[in-house]
GROMACS .gro file of C-alpha atoms in nm:
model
  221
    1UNK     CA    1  -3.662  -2.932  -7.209
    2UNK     CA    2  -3.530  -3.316  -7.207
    3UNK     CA    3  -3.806  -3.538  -7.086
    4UNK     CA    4  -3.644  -3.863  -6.852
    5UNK     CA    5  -3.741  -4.166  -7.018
    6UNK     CA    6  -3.888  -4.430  -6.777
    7UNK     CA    7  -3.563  -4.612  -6.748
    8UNK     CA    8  -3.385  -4.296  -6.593
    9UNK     CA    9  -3.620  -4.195  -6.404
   10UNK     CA   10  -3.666  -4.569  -6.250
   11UNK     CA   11  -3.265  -4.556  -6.204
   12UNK     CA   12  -3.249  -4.248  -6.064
   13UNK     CA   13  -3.541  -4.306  -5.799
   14UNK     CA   14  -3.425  -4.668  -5.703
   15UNK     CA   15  -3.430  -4.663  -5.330
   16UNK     CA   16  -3.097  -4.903  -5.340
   17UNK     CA   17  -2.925  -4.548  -5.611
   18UNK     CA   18  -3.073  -4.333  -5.279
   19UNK     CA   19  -2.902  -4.525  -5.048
   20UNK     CA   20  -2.569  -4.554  -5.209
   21UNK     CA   21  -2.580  -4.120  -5.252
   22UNK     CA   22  -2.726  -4.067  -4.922
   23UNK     CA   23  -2.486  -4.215  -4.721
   24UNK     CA   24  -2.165  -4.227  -4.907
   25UNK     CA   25  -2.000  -3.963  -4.715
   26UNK     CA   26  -2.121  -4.148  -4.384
   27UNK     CA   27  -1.986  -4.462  -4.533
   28UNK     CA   28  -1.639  -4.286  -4.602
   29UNK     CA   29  -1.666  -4.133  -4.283
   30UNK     CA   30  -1.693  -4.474  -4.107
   31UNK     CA   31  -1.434  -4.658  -4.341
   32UNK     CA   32  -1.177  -4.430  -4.238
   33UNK     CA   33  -1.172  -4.460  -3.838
   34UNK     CA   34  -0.803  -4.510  -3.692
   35UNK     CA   35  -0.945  -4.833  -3.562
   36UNK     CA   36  -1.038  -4.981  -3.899
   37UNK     CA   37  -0.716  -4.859  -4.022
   38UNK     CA   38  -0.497  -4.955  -3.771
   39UNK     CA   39  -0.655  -5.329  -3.762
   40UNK     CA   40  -0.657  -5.310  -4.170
   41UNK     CA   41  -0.231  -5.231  -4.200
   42UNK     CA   42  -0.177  -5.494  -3.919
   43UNK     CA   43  -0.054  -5.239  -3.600
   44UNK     CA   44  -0.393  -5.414  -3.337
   45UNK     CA   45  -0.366  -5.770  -3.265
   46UNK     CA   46  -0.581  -6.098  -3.296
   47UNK     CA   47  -0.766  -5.986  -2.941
   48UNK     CA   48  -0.887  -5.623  -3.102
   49UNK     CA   49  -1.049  -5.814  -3.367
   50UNK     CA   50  -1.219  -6.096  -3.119
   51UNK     CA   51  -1.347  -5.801  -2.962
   52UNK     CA   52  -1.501  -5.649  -3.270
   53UNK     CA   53  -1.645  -5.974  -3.352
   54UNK     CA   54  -1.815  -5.985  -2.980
   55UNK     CA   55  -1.962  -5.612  -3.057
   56UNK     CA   56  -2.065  -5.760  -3.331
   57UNK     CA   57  -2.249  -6.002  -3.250
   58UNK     CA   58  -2.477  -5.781  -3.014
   59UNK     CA   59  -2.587  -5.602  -3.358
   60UNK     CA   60  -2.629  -5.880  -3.553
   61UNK     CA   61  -2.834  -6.060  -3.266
   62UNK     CA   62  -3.084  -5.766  -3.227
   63UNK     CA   63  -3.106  -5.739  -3.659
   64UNK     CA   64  -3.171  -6.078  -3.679
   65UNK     CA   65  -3.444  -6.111  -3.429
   66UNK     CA   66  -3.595  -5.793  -3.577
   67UNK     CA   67  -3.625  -5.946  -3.956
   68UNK     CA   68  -3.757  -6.235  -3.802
   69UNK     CA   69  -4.045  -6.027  -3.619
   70UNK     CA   70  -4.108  -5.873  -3.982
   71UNK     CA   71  -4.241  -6.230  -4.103
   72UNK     CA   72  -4.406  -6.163  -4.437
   73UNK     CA   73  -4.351  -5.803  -4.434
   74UNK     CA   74  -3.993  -5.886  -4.445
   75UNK     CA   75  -3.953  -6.179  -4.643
   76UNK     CA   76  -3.827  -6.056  -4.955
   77UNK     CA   77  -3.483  -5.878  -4.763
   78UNK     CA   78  -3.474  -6.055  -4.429
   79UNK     CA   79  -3.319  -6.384  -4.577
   80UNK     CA   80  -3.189  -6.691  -4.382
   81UNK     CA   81  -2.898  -6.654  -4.642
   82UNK     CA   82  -2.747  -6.346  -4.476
   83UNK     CA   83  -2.804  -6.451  -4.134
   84UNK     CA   84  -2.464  -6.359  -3.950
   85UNK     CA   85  -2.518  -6.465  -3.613
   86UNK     CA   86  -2.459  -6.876  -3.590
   87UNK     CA   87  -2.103  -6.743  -3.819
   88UNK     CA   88  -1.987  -6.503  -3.521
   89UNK     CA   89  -2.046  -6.746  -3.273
   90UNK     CA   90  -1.845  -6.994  -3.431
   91UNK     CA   91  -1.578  -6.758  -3.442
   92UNK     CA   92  -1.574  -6.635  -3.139
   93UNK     CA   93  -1.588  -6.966  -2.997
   94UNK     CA   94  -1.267  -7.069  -3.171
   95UNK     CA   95  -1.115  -6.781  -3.067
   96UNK     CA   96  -1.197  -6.748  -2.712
   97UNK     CA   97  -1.337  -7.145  -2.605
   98UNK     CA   98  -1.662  -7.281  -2.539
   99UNK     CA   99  -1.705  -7.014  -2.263
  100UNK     CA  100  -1.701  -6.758  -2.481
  101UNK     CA  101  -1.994  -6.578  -2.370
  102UNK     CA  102  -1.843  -6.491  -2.033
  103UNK     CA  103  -1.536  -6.247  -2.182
  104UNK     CA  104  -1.801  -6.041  -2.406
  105UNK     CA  105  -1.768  -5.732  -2.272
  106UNK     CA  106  -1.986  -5.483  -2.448
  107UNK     CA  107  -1.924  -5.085  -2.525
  108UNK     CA  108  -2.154  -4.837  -2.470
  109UNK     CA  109  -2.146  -4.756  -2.824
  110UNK     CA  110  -2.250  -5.123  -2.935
  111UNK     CA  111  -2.537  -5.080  -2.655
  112UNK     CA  112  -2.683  -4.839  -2.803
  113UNK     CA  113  -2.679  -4.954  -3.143
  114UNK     CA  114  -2.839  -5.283  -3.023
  115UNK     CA  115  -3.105  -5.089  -2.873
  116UNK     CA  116  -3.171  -4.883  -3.201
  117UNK     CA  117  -3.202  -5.207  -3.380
  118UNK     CA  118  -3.447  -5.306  -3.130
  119UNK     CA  119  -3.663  -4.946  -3.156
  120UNK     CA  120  -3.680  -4.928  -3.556
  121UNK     CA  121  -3.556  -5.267  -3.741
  122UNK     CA  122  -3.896  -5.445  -3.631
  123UNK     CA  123  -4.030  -5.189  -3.897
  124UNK     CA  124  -3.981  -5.228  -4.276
  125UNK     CA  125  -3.836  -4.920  -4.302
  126UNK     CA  126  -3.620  -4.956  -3.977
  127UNK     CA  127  -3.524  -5.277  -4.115
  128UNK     CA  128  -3.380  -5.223  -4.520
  129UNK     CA  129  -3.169  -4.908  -4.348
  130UNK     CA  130  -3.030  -5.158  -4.100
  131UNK     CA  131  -2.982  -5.469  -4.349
  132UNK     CA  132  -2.890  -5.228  -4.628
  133UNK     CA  133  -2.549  -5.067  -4.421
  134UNK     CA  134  -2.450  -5.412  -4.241
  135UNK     CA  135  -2.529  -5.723  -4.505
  136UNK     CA  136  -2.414  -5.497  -4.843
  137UNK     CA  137  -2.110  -5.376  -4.644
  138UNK     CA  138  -2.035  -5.702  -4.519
  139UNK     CA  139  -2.043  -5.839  -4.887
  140UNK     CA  140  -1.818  -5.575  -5.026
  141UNK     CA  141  -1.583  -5.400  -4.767
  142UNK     CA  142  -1.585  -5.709  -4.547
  143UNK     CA  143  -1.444  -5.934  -4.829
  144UNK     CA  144  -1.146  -5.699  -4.836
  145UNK     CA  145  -1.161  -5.705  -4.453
  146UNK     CA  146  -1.114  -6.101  -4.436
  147UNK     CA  147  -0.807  -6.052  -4.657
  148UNK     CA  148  -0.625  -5.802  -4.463
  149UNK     CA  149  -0.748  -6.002  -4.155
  150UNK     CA  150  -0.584  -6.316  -4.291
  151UNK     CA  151  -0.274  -6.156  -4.418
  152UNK     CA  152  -0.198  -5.936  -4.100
  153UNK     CA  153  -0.272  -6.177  -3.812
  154UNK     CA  154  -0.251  -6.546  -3.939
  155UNK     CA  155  -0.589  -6.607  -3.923
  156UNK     CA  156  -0.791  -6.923  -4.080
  157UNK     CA  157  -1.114  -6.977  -4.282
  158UNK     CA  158  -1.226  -7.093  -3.937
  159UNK     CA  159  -1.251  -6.750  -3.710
  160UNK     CA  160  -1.358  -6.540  -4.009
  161UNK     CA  161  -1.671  -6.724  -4.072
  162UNK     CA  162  -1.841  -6.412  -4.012
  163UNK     CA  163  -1.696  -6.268  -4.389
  164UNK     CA  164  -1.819  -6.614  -4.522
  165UNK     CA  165  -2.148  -6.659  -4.716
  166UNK     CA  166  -2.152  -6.991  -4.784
  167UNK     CA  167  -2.525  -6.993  -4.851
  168UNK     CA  168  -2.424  -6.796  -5.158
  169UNK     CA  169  -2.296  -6.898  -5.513
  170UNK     CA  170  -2.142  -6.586  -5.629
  171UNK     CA  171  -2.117  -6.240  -5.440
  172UNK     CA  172  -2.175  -6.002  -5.706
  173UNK     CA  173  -2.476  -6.107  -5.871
  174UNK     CA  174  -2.649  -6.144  -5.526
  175UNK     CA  175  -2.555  -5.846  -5.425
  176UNK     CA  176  -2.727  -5.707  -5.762
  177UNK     CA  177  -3.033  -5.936  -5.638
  178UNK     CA  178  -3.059  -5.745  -5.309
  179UNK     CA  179  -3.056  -5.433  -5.436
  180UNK     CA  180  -3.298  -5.522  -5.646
  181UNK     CA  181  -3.518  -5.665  -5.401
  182UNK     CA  182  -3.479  -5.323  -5.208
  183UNK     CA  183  -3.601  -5.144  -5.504
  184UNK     CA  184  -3.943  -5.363  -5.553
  185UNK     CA  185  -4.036  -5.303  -5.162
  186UNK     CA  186  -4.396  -5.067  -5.183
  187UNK     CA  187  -4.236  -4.812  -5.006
  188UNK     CA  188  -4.357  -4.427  -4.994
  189UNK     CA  189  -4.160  -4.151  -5.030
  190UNK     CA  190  -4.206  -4.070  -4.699
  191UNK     CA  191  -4.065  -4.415  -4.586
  192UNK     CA  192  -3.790  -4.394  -4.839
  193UNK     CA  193  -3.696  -4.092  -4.703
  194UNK     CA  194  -3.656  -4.262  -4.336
  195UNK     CA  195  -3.461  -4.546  -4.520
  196UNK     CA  196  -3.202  -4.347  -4.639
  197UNK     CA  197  -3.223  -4.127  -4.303
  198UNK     CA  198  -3.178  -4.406  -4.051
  199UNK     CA  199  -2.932  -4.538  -4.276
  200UNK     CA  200  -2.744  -4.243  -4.251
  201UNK     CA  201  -2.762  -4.283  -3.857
  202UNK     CA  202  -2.679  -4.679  -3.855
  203UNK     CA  203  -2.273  -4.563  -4.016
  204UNK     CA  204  -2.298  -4.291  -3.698
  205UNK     CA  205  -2.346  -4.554  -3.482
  206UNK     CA  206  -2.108  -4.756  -3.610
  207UNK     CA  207  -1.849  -4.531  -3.604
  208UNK     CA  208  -1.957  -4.481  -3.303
  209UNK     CA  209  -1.846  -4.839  -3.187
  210UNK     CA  210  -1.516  -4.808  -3.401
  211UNK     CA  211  -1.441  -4.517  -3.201
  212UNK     CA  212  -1.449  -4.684  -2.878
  213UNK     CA  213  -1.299  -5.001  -3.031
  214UNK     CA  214  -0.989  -4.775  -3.108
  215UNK     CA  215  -0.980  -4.684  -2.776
  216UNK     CA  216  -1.013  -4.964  -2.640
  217UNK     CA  217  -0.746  -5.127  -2.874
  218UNK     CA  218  -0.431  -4.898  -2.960
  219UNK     CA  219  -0.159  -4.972  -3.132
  220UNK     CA  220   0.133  -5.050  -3.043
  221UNK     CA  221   0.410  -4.783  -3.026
   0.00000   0.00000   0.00000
């Protein structure tokens, strides 16, 4: 019988390898709702994607808090560098005014969500499965995202701040960072095993908000 040599068994026990193969299907599954699609080809409008930026916002708002309750627990994955939050509100204020606030009008879907960040993310656990699924999907899907975003509606550098690390130098290698930096967290297998789980739940819930996004927003006939 083949023994694994360290290396293999390191790469195939990296939390960050579990994460990708635990939740690819969910990831699929959430990539492929008629909302994404339908705002993707161009057939929604500028106001379906304000409205997914004010949704949002909600999530980002209770992540955000919740690495920042982590403190040194955290510090490693909750980084000021990914923080989303002052980036949606600068878009959202271009695209709806100074009063911006007063039109959010949040889903049920989103509501829940927010609350689930606010249950689990204040744990580390809670937290990677959270910041794993939104901050790696915003640096990958979400660049492709902006694109479409820009090439479908018109839209400027200026409302898509959101799909904008600026903090950043290069993408790719950071995103090899993070992944990284998810793989040195003292975790035990128990944990890991509620990292990929609640990962798994965090595309259900967003799907969850897509789903009510696309009803919310049809296209046109």
């Amino acid at each position: 019988m083949a023994v694994k040599t360290e290396t293999e068994t390191t790469v195939e026990t990296a939390l960050s390898a579990q994460l990708r193969e635990g939740t690819r299907e969910d990831h699929a599954r959430a990539e492929s709702t008629p909302f994404v699609a339908d705002l993707m080809a161009g057939r929604l409008d500028v106001a379906a994607y304000a409205d997914l930026a004010a949704q949002q916002h909600a999530v980002y708002v209770a992540l955000e808090a919740a690495g920042a309750a982590l403190g040194e627990r955290g510090a490693s994955v909750a980084l000021p560098a990914l923080a989303r939050v002052p980036a949606i509100e600068s878009d959202l204020a271009r695209l709806w005014g100074p009063a911006w606030r007063d039109r959010v009008d949040l889903l049920p879907a989103t509501r829940r969500y927010a609350e689930r960040l606010r249950e689990v993310a204040t744990t580390l656990p809670g937290y990677v499965a959270h910041a794993y699924t939104r901050y790696l999907g915003d640096l990958s899907g979400g660049q492709i995202i902006k694109r479409m975003l820009a090439r479908h509606y018109g839209l400027a550098d200026d409302v898509l701040a959101f799909y904008t690390f600026d903090a950043l130098e290069r993408i790719k290698p950071f995103k090899d960072e993070y992944r990284a930096r998810i793989d040195a967290l003292e975790l035990t297998g128990d944990e890991r095993r509620a990292v990929v789980a609640e990962a798994r739940g965090a595309f259900d819930l967003n799907r969850a908000v897509f789903a009510e996004l696309g009803a919310r927003h049809a296209p046109a006939p």
